[in-house]
Structures are given as C-alpha cells and as structure tokens.
mmCIF file of C-alpha atoms in Angstrom:
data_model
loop_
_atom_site.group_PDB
_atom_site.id
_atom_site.type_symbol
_atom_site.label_atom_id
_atom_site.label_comp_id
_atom_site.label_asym_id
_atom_site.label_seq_id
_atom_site.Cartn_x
_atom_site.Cartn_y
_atom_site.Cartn_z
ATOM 1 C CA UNK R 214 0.000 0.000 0.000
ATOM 2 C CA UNK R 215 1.570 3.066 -1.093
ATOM 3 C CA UNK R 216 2.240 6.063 2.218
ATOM 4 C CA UNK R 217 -1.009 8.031 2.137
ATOM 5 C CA UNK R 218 -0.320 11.733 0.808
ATOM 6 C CA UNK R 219 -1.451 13.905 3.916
ATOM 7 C CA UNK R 220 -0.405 12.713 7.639
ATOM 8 C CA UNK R 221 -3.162 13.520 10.505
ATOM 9 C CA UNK R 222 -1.966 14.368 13.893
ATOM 10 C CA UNK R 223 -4.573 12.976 16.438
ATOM 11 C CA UNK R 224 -4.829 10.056 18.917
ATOM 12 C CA UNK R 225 -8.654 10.208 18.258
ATOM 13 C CA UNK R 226 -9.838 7.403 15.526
ATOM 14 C CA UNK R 227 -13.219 8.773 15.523
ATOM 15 C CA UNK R 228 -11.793 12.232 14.379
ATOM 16 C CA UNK R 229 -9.865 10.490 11.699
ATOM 17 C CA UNK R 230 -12.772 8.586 10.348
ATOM 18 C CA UNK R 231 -14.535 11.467 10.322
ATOM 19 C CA UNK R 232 -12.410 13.191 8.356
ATOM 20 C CA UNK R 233 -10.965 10.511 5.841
ATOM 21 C CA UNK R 234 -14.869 10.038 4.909
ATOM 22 C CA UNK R 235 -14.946 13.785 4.164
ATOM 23 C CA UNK R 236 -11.939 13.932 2.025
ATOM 24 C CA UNK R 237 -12.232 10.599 0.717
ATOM 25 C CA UNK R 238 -9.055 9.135 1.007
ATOM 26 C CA UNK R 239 -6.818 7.485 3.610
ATOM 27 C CA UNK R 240 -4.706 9.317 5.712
ATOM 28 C CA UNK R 241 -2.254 8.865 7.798
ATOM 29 C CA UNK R 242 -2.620 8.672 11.780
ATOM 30 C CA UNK R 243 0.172 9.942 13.463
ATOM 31 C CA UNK R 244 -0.468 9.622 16.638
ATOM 32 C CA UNK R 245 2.423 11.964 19.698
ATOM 33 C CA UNK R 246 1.777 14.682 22.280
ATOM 34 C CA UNK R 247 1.409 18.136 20.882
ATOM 35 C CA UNK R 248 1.695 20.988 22.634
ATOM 36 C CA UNK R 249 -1.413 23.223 23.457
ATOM 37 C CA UNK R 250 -1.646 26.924 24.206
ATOM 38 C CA UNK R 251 -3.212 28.429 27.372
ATOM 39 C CA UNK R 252 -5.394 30.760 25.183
ATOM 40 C CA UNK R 253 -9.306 30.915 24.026
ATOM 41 C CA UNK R 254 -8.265 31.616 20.567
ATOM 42 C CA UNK R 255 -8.767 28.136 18.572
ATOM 43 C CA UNK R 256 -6.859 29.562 15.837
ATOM 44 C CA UNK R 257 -3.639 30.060 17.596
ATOM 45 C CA UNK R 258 -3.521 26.461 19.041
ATOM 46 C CA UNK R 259 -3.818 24.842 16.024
ATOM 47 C CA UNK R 260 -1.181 27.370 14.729
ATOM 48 C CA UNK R 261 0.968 26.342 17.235
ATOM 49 C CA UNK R 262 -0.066 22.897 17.038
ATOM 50 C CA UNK R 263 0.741 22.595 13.392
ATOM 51 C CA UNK R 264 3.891 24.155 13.350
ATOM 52 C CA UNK R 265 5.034 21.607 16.431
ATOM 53 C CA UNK R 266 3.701 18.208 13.770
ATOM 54 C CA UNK R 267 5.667 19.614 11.122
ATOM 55 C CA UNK R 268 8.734 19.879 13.286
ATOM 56 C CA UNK R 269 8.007 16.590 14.264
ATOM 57 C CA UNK R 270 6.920 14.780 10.966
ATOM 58 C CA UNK R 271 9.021 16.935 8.372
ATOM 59 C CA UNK R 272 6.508 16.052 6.017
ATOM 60 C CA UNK R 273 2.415 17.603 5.045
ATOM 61 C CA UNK R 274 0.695 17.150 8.047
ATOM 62 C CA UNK R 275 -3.063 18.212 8.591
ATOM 63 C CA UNK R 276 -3.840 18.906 12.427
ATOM 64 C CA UNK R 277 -7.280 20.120 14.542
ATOM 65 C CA UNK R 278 -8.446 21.527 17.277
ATOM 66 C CA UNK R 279 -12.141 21.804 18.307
ATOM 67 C CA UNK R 280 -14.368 23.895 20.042
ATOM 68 C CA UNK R 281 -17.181 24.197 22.414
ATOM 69 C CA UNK R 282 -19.018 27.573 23.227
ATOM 70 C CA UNK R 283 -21.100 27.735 25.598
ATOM 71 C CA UNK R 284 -23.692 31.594 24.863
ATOM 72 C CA UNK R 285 -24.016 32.082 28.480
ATOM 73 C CA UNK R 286 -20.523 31.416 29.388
ATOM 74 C CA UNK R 287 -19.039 33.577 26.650
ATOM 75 C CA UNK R 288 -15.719 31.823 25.610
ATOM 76 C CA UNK R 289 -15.975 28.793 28.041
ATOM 77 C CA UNK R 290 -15.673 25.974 27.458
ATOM 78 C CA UNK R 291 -14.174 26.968 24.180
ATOM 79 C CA UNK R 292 -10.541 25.110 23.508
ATOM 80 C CA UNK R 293 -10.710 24.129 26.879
ATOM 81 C CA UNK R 294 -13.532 21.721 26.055
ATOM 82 C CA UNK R 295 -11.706 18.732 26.734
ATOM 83 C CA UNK R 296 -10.778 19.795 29.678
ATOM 84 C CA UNK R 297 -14.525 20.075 31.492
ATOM 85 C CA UNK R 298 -15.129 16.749 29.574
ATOM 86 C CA UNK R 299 -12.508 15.303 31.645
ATOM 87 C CA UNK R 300 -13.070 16.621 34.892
ATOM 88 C CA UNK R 301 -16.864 17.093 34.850
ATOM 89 C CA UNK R 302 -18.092 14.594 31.961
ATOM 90 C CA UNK R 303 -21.267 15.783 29.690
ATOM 91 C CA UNK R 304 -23.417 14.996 32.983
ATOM 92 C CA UNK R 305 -21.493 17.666 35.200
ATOM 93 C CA UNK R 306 -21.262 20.165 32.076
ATOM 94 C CA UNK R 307 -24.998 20.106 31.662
ATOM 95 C CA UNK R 308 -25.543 20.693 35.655
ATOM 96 C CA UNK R 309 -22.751 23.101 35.381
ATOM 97 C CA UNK R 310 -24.481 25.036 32.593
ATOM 98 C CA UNK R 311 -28.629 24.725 33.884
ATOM 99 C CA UNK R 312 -28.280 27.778 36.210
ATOM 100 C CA UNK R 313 -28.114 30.140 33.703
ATOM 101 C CA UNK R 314 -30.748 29.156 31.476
ATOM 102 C CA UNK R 315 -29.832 29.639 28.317
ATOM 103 C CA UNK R 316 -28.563 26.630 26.238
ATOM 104 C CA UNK R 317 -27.667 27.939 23.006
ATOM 105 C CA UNK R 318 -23.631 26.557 22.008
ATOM 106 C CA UNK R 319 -21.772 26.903 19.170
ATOM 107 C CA UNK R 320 -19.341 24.023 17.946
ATOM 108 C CA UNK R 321 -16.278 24.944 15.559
ATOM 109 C CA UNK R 322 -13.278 23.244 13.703
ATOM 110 C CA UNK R 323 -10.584 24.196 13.137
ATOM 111 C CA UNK R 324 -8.277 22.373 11.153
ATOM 112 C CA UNK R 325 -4.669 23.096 10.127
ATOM 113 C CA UNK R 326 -2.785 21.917 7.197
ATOM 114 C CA UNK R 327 0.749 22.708 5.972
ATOM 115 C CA UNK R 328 2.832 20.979 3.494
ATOM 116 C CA UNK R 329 6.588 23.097 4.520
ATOM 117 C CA UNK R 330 5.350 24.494 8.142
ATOM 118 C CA UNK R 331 5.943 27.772 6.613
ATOM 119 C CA UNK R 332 2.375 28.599 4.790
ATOM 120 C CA UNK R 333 -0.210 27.340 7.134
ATOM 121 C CA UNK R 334 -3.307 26.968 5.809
ATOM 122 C CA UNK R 335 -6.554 26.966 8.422
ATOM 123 C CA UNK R 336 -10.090 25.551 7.560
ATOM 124 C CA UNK R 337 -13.036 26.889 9.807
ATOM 125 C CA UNK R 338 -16.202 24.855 10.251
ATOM 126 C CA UNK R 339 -18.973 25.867 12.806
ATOM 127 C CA UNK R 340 -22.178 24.625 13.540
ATOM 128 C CA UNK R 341 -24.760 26.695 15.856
ATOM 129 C CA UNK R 342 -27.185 24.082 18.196
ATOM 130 C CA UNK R 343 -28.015 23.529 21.422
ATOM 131 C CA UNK R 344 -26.914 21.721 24.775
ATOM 132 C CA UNK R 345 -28.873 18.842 25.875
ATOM 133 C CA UNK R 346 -29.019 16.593 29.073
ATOM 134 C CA UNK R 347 -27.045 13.106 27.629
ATOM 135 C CA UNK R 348 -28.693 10.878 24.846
ATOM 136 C CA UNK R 349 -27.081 8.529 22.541
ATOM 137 C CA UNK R 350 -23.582 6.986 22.212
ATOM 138 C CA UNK R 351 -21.153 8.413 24.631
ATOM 139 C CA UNK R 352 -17.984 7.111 22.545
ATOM 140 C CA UNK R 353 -17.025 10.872 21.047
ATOM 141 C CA UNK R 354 -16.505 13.536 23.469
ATOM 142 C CA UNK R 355 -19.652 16.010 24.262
ATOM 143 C CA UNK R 356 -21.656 14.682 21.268
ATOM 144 C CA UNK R 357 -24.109 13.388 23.617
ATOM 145 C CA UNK R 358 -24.505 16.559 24.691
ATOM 146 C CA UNK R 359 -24.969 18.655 21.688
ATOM 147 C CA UNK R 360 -27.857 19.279 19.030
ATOM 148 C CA UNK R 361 -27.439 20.781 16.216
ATOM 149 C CA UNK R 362 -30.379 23.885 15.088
ATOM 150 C CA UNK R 363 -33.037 21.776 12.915
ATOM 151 C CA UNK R 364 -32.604 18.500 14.523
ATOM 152 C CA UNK R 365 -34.253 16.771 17.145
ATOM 153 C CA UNK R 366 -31.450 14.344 18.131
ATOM 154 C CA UNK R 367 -27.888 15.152 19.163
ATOM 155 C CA UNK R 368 -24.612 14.363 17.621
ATOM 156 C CA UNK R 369 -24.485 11.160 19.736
ATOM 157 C CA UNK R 370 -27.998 9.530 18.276
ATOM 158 C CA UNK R 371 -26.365 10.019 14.830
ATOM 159 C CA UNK R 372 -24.661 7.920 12.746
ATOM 160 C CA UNK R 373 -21.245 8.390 11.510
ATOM 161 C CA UNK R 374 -22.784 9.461 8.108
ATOM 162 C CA UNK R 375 -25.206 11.739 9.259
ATOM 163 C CA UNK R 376 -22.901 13.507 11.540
ATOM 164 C CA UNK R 377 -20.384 13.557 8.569
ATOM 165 C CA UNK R 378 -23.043 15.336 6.540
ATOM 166 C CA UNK R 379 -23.234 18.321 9.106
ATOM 167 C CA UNK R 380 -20.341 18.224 11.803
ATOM 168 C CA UNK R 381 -18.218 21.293 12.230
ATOM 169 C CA UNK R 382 -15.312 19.105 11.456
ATOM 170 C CA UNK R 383 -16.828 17.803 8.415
ATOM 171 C CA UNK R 384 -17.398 21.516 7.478
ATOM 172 C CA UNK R 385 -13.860 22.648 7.627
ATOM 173 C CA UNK R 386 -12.966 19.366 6.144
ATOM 174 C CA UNK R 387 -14.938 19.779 3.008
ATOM 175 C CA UNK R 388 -13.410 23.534 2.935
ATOM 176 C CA UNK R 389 -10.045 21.905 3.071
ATOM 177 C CA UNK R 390 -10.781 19.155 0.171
ATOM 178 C CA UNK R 391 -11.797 22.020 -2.126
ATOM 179 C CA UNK R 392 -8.786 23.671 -1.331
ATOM 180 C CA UNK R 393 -6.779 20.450 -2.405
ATOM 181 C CA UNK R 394 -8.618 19.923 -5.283
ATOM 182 C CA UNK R 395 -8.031 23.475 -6.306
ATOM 183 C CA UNK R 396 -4.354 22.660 -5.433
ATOM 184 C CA UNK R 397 -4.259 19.733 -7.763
ATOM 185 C CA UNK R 398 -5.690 21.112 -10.574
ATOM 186 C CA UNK R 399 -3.106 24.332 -10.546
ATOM 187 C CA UNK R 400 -0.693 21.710 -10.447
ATOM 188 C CA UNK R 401 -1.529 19.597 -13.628
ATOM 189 C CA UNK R 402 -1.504 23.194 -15.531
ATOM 190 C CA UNK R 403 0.822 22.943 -18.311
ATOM 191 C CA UNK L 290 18.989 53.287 43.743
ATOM 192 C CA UNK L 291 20.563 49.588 42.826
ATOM 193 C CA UNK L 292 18.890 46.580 40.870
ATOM 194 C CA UNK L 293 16.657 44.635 42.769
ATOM 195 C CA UNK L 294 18.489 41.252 43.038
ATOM 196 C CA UNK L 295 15.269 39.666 41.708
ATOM 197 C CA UNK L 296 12.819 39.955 38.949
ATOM 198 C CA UNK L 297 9.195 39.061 38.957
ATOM 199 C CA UNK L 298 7.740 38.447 35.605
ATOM 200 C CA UNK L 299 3.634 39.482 36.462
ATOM 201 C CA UNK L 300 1.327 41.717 35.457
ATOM 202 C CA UNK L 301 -0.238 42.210 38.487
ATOM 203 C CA UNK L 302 0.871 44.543 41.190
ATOM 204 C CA UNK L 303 -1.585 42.657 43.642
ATOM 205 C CA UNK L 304 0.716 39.493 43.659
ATOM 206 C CA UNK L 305 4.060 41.874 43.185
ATOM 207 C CA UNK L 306 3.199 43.371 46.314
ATOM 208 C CA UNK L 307 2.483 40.142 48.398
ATOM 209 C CA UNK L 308 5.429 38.348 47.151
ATOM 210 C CA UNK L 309 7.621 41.498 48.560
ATOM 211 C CA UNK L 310 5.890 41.897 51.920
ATOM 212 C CA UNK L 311 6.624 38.192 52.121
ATOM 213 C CA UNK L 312 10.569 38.402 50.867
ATOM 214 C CA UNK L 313 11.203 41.757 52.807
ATOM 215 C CA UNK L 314 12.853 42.992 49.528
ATOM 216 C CA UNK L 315 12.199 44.848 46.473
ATOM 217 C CA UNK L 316 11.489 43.150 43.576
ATOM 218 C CA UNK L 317 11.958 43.870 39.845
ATOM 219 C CA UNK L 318 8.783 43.909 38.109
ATOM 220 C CA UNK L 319 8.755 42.323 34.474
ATOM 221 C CA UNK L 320 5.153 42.387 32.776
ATOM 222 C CA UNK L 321 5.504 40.746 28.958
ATOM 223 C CA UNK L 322 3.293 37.663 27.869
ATOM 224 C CA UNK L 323 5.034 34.279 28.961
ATOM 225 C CA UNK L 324 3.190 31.541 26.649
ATOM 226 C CA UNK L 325 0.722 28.537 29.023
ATOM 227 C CA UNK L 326 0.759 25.266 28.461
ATOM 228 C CA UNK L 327 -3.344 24.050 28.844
ATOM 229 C CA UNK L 328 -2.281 21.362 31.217
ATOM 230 C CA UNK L 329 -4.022 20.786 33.964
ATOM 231 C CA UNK L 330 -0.672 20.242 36.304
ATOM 232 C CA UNK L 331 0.228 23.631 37.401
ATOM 233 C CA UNK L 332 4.116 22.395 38.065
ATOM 234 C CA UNK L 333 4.754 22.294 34.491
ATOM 235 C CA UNK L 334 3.221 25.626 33.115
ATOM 236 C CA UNK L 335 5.036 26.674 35.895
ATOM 237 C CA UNK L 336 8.502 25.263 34.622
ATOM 238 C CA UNK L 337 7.500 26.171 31.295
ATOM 239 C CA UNK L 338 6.980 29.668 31.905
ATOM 240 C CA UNK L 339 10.270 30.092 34.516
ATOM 241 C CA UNK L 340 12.195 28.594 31.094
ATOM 242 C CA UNK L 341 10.950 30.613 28.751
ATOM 243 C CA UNK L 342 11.052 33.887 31.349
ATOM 244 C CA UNK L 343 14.921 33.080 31.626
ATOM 245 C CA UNK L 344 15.117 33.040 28.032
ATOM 246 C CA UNK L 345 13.766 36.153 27.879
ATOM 247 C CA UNK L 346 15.440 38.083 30.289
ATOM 248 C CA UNK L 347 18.696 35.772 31.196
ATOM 249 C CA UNK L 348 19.004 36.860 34.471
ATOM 250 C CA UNK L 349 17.630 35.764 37.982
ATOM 251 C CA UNK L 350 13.890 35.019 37.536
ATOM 252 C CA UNK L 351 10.509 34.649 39.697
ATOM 253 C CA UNK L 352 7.316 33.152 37.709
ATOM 254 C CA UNK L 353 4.193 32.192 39.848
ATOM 255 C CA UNK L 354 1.191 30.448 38.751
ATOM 256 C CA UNK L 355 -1.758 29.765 40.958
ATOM 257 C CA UNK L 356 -4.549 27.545 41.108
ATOM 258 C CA UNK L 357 -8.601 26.891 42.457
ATOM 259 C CA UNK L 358 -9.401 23.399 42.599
ATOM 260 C CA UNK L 359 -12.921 23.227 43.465
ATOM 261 C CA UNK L 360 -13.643 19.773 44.694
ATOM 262 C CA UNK L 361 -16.737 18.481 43.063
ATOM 263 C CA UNK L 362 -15.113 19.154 39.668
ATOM 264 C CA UNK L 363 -11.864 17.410 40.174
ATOM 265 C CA UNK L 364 -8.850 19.563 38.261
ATOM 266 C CA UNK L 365 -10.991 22.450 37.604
ATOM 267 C CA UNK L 366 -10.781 25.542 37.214
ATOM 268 C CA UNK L 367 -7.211 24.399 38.255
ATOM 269 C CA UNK L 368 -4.573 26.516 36.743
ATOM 270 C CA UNK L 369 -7.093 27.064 34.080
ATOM 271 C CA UNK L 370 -9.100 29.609 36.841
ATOM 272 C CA UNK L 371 -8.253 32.581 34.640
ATOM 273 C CA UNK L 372 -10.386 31.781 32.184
ATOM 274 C CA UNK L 373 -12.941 30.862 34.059
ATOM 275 C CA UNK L 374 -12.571 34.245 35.740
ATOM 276 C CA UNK L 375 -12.522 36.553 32.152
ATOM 277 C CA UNK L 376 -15.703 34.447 30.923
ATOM 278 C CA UNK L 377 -17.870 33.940 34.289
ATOM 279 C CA UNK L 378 -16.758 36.537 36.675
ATOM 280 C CA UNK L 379 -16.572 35.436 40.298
ATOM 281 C CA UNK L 380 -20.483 35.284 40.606
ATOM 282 C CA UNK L 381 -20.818 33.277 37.398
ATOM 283 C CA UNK L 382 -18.077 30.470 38.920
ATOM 284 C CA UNK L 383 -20.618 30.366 42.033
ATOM 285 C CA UNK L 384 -23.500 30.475 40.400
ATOM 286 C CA UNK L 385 -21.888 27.196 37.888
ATOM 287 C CA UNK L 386 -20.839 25.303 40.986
ATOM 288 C CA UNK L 387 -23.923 25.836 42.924
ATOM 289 C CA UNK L 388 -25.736 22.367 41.375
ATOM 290 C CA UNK L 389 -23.071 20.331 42.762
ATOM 291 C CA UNK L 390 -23.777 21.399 46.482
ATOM 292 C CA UNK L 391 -20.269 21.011 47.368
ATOM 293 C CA UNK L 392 -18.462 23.756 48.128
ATOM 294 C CA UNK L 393 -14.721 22.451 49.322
ATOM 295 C CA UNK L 394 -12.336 24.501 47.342
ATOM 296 C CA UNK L 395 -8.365 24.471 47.380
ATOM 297 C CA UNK L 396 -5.801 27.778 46.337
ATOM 298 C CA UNK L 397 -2.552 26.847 45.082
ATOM 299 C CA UNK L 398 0.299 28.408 44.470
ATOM 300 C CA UNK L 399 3.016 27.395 42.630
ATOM 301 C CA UNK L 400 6.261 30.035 42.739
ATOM 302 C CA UNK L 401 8.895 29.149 40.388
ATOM 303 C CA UNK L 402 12.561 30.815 40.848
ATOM 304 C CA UNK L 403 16.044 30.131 38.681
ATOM 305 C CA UNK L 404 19.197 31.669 38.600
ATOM 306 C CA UNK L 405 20.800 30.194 35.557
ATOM 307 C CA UNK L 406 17.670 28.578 33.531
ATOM 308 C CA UNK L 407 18.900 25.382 34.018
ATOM 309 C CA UNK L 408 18.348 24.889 37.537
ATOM 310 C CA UNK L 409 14.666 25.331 38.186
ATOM 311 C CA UNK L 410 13.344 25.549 42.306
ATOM 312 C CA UNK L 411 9.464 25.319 42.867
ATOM 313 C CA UNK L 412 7.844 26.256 46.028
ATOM 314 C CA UNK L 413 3.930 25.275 46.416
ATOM 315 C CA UNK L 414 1.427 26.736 49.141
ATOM 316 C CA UNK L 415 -2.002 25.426 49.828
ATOM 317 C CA UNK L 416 -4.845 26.537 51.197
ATOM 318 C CA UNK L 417 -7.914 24.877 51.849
ATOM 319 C CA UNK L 418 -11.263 26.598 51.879
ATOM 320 C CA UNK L 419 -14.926 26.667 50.293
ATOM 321 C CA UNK L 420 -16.521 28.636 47.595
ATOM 322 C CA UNK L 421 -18.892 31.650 48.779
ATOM 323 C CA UNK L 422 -21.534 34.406 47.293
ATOM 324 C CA UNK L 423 -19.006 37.195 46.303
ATOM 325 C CA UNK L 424 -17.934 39.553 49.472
ATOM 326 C CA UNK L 425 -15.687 42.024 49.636
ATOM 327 C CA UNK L 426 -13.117 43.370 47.140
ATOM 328 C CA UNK L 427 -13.110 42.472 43.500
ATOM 329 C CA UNK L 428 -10.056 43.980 42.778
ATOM 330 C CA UNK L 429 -7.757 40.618 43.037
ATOM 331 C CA UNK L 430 -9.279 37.829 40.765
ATOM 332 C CA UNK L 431 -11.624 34.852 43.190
ATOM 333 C CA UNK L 432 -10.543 36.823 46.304
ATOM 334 C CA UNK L 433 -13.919 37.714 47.097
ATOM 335 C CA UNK L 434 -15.453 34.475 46.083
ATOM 336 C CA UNK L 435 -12.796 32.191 48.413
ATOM 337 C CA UNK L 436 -12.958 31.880 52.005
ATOM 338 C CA UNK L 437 -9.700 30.379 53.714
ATOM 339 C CA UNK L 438 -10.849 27.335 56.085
ATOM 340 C CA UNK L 439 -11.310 28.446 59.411
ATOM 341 C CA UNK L 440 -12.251 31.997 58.767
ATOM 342 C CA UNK L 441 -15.122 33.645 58.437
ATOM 343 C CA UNK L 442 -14.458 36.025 55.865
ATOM 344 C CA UNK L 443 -13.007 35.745 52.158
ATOM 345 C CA UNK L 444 -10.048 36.957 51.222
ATOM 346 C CA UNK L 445 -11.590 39.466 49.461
ATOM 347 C CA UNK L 446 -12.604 40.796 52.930
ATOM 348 C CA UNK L 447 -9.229 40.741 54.339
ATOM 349 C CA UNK L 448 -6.278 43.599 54.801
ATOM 350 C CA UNK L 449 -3.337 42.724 52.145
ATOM 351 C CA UNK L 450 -1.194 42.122 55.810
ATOM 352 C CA UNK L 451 -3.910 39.675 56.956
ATOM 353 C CA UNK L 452 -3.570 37.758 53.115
ATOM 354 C CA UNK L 453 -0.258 37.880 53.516
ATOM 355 C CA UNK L 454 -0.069 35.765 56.572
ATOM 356 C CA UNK L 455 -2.001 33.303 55.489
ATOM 357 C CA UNK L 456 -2.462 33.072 51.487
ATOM 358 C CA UNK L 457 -1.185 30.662 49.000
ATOM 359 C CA UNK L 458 1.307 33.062 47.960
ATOM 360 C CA UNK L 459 2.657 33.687 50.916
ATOM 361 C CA UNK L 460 2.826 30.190 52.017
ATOM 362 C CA UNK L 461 4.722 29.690 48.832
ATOM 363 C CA UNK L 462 6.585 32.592 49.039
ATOM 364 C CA UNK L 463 7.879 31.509 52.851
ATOM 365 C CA UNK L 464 9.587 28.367 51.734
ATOM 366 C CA UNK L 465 11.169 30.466 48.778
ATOM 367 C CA UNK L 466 12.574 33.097 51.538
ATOM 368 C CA UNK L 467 13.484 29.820 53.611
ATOM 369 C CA UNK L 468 15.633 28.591 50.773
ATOM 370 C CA UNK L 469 16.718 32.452 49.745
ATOM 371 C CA UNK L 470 18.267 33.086 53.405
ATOM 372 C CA UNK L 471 19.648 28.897 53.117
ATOM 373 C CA UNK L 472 21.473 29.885 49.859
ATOM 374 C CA UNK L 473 22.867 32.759 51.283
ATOM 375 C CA UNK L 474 24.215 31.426 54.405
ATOM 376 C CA UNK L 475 25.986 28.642 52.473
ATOM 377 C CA UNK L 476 27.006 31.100 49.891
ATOM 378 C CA UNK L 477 28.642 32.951 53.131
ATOM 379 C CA UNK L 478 30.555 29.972 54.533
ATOM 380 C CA UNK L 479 34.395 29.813 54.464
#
C-alpha cells in the first residue's frame, strides 16, 4: 500500500474517520503529544499545534483543534472543552451550565494543514445548536450533549454518516478538500 | 537606587506586592506575555513559563502560577481559573458550581525561581477553603469568592497584611525566603 499523501496528527480514531470520509481518502494517523496553548483563541492552538507536527513529521501534516461555546458562558468551554469533559463529563457540564438558562452553544473546527510548516493553511467549520441533558452513544466527546439547530437528536444519536453530513469538522474538512482539489488542478496546468 | 536582586515576571501589582511583603525585599517587576501550556498540572506551566522567562530576560527570575481546585469538579478551574474568571466573573463560577452542592475549594500556588535557567526551584502553598456568594473586594481575581478554612471572611474581605499571613502566595513565598536566606548562608561559609 503506497504512504497516504497527507499525515493527521490525532490520537482520536473517531476524528480520523470522520475526516478521511470527508476527504475521501486514507490518511495517515500519526499519533504523539502536541503541545497546546493556554489561550481561548482556537486559531492560535492549532497554529501552534501545526507548526510543532511539522517539526516533528518533516513532512504535510493536517492537524485540529475543536471547540465548544457555551452563549451564556461567553468563551468557556471553548478550547478548553476537553478539559470540562474530563473533569466534569457531559453529565457535570450540563448541571454546570442549567443555572443560567440559556442553552444555546456553538461548535467549531478548526483544522490546520501545511505541506513546509511555513504557509499554514486553516479551515473553519462551525455549527450553531443547542446543549442537551445526555442521549445517545457516549464514545465521542460532548456529542451526547450537543444538538445541532433543525434536529431533534444530538450528535451522539447520529450515525457516523449523518454527523459527517453536518459536523463542524466535516465543514472545515470539506473547505479543506476544495482547497486540495483546487491545489491539484493548478498543479496539472501545463 | 541599585537593581533589585530579583525579577518578577507578572502583570499584576496585587501578587508583586504580596510576594515582597513576604521576601522583605524589592522586587523587579517584568510584565511581557510568557506563553501557558493548557495542562491541567500547574508544576509544568510553571517550569514552562520560569524557562521561557529566563530566556527572555537571562538573568535571575521569579514566575508564579496559581490555582482553584474546586472539589466536586476534580482539576478544575485548576490553573485554568483565569479563564474561568474573564468568561464567568466570580459570581458566574458560584452560580456554575452551585448544582453540585459542594463547596470544598483548594488555592494553590506554585512560585517558580532560577538563577541560571537550568536549575529550576518550585515552592507550592495550599490553602484549603470553600466557595462563597461574592464579598468584599473584586479587585484581586476569586478573592472575594474564596474563604480560607477556618475563617469567616473571604479573602476578598481581608487587609493585604492579613492575606499575607495566610495566602497561597505567601505560604509559597515563605519556603522560597526559607531557601533564599539557606542559599545565602551557604554562599557565606568559608
């Protein structure tokens, strides 16, 4: 099998399945600690985040980080998502968030791609919804916890191709396969 | 008047000024933007920070980075309290921890001191407490939102001479004047 073309920083299989369905090829799961920034701003971490995997890899390496706002809490969670997932779970972010009474969240992507880890190219994907007491499969993070505007079920009751139709990292994934495609096709130009 | 033998790389006067009524000494005051790991083990943004503060200045360096563990959510806010602070305020973290009817907290301080950037000394103080209703000064971050176990005020309440008998900080900044005086006596010895 010949070394698949782009190289995917993540320890997260579900985020590389997402993805590979998105862009419709294999990549490669590369799989060491990166370094994160102390800071709200997602772009900036996965700045900083993909100029670490190049320095690591030497070689095109795509690289994420996502988000989890919270309207009442202004930039909380935020980057620091993973964080309350670990120390409070969905159940304790839910109880965390009920005082305040407003539920609206926004979710956002950010991926990061560079082929020299000089031009960094980001991808944004965002999609507005709603925070939910826990239903469906508790495998991927705060999906449980999460529905998207116009549905009735949260990330967690989808399927993988459903959420692939609308996830924020399926949005900045399809932003980033247009921009390889546009890529490609400059370089067959005579 | 002659170089303060030490330099403290904060923005904020509030913790210049305890650390000094602690040390009995002036200190050098350095305010630019030392990057944060998001970790939730304050010992290494700590040494991560003192590193990159050597770098920066190469010469004798104090870093400090403090923490509020609030029990019923494990690490959190942790060394991850600022944020918590920018987005929620004080009355928003009470008002978020209120469903979980505990109200155990725990301050931490972790002061971080080298003299060559090779050689890195940490010095942690503890405090145990519980979360309140705000009371007292907001000037000073959670101050008014913390009250110290076996008082019955918050620190926000409190005289900067009565904080600095008893705060994190100080606790911290006791066993760093403990080593400073140590270093100097062997330093004096034949």
């Amino acid at each position: 099998m010949p070394e698949p073309r782009l190289h995917f920083v993540t320890s997260n299989e579900n985020k590389r399945r997402e993805l590979e369905t998105v862009l419709g090829e294999p990549l490669g799961q590369e799989s060491f600690d990166l370094p994160e920034l102390q800071t709200s701003v997602l772009e900036d971490i996965t700045r900083h985040k993909l100029r670490a995997a190049f320095d690591h890899l030497q070689k095109p390496v795509v690289v994420e980080d996502t988000s989890l706002y919270f309207s009442a809490w202004n930039e909380l969670p935020g980057p620091l998502v993973k964080w309350f997932l670990q120390n409070l779970g969905p159940d304790g972010m839910v109880q965390a968030l009920e005082p305040f009474r407003d539920f609206r969240a926004n979710a956002v992507c950010c991926l990061g791609y560079t082929e020299d880890g000089e031009t960094l190219y980001l991808f944004r994907g965002e999609v507005p919804g709603r925070i939910v007491p826990p239903c469906g499969s508790r495998q991927f993070g705060w999906d449980p916890i999460f529905q998207p505007e116009g549905f009735a079920k949260t990330f967690g009751e989808m399927s993988g191709e459903e959420k692939a139709a609308l996830s924020m990292r399926a949005r900045a994934a399809r932003q980033f396969r247009e921009f390889l495609s546009g890529e490609n096709t400059s370089k067959n130009e005579p």
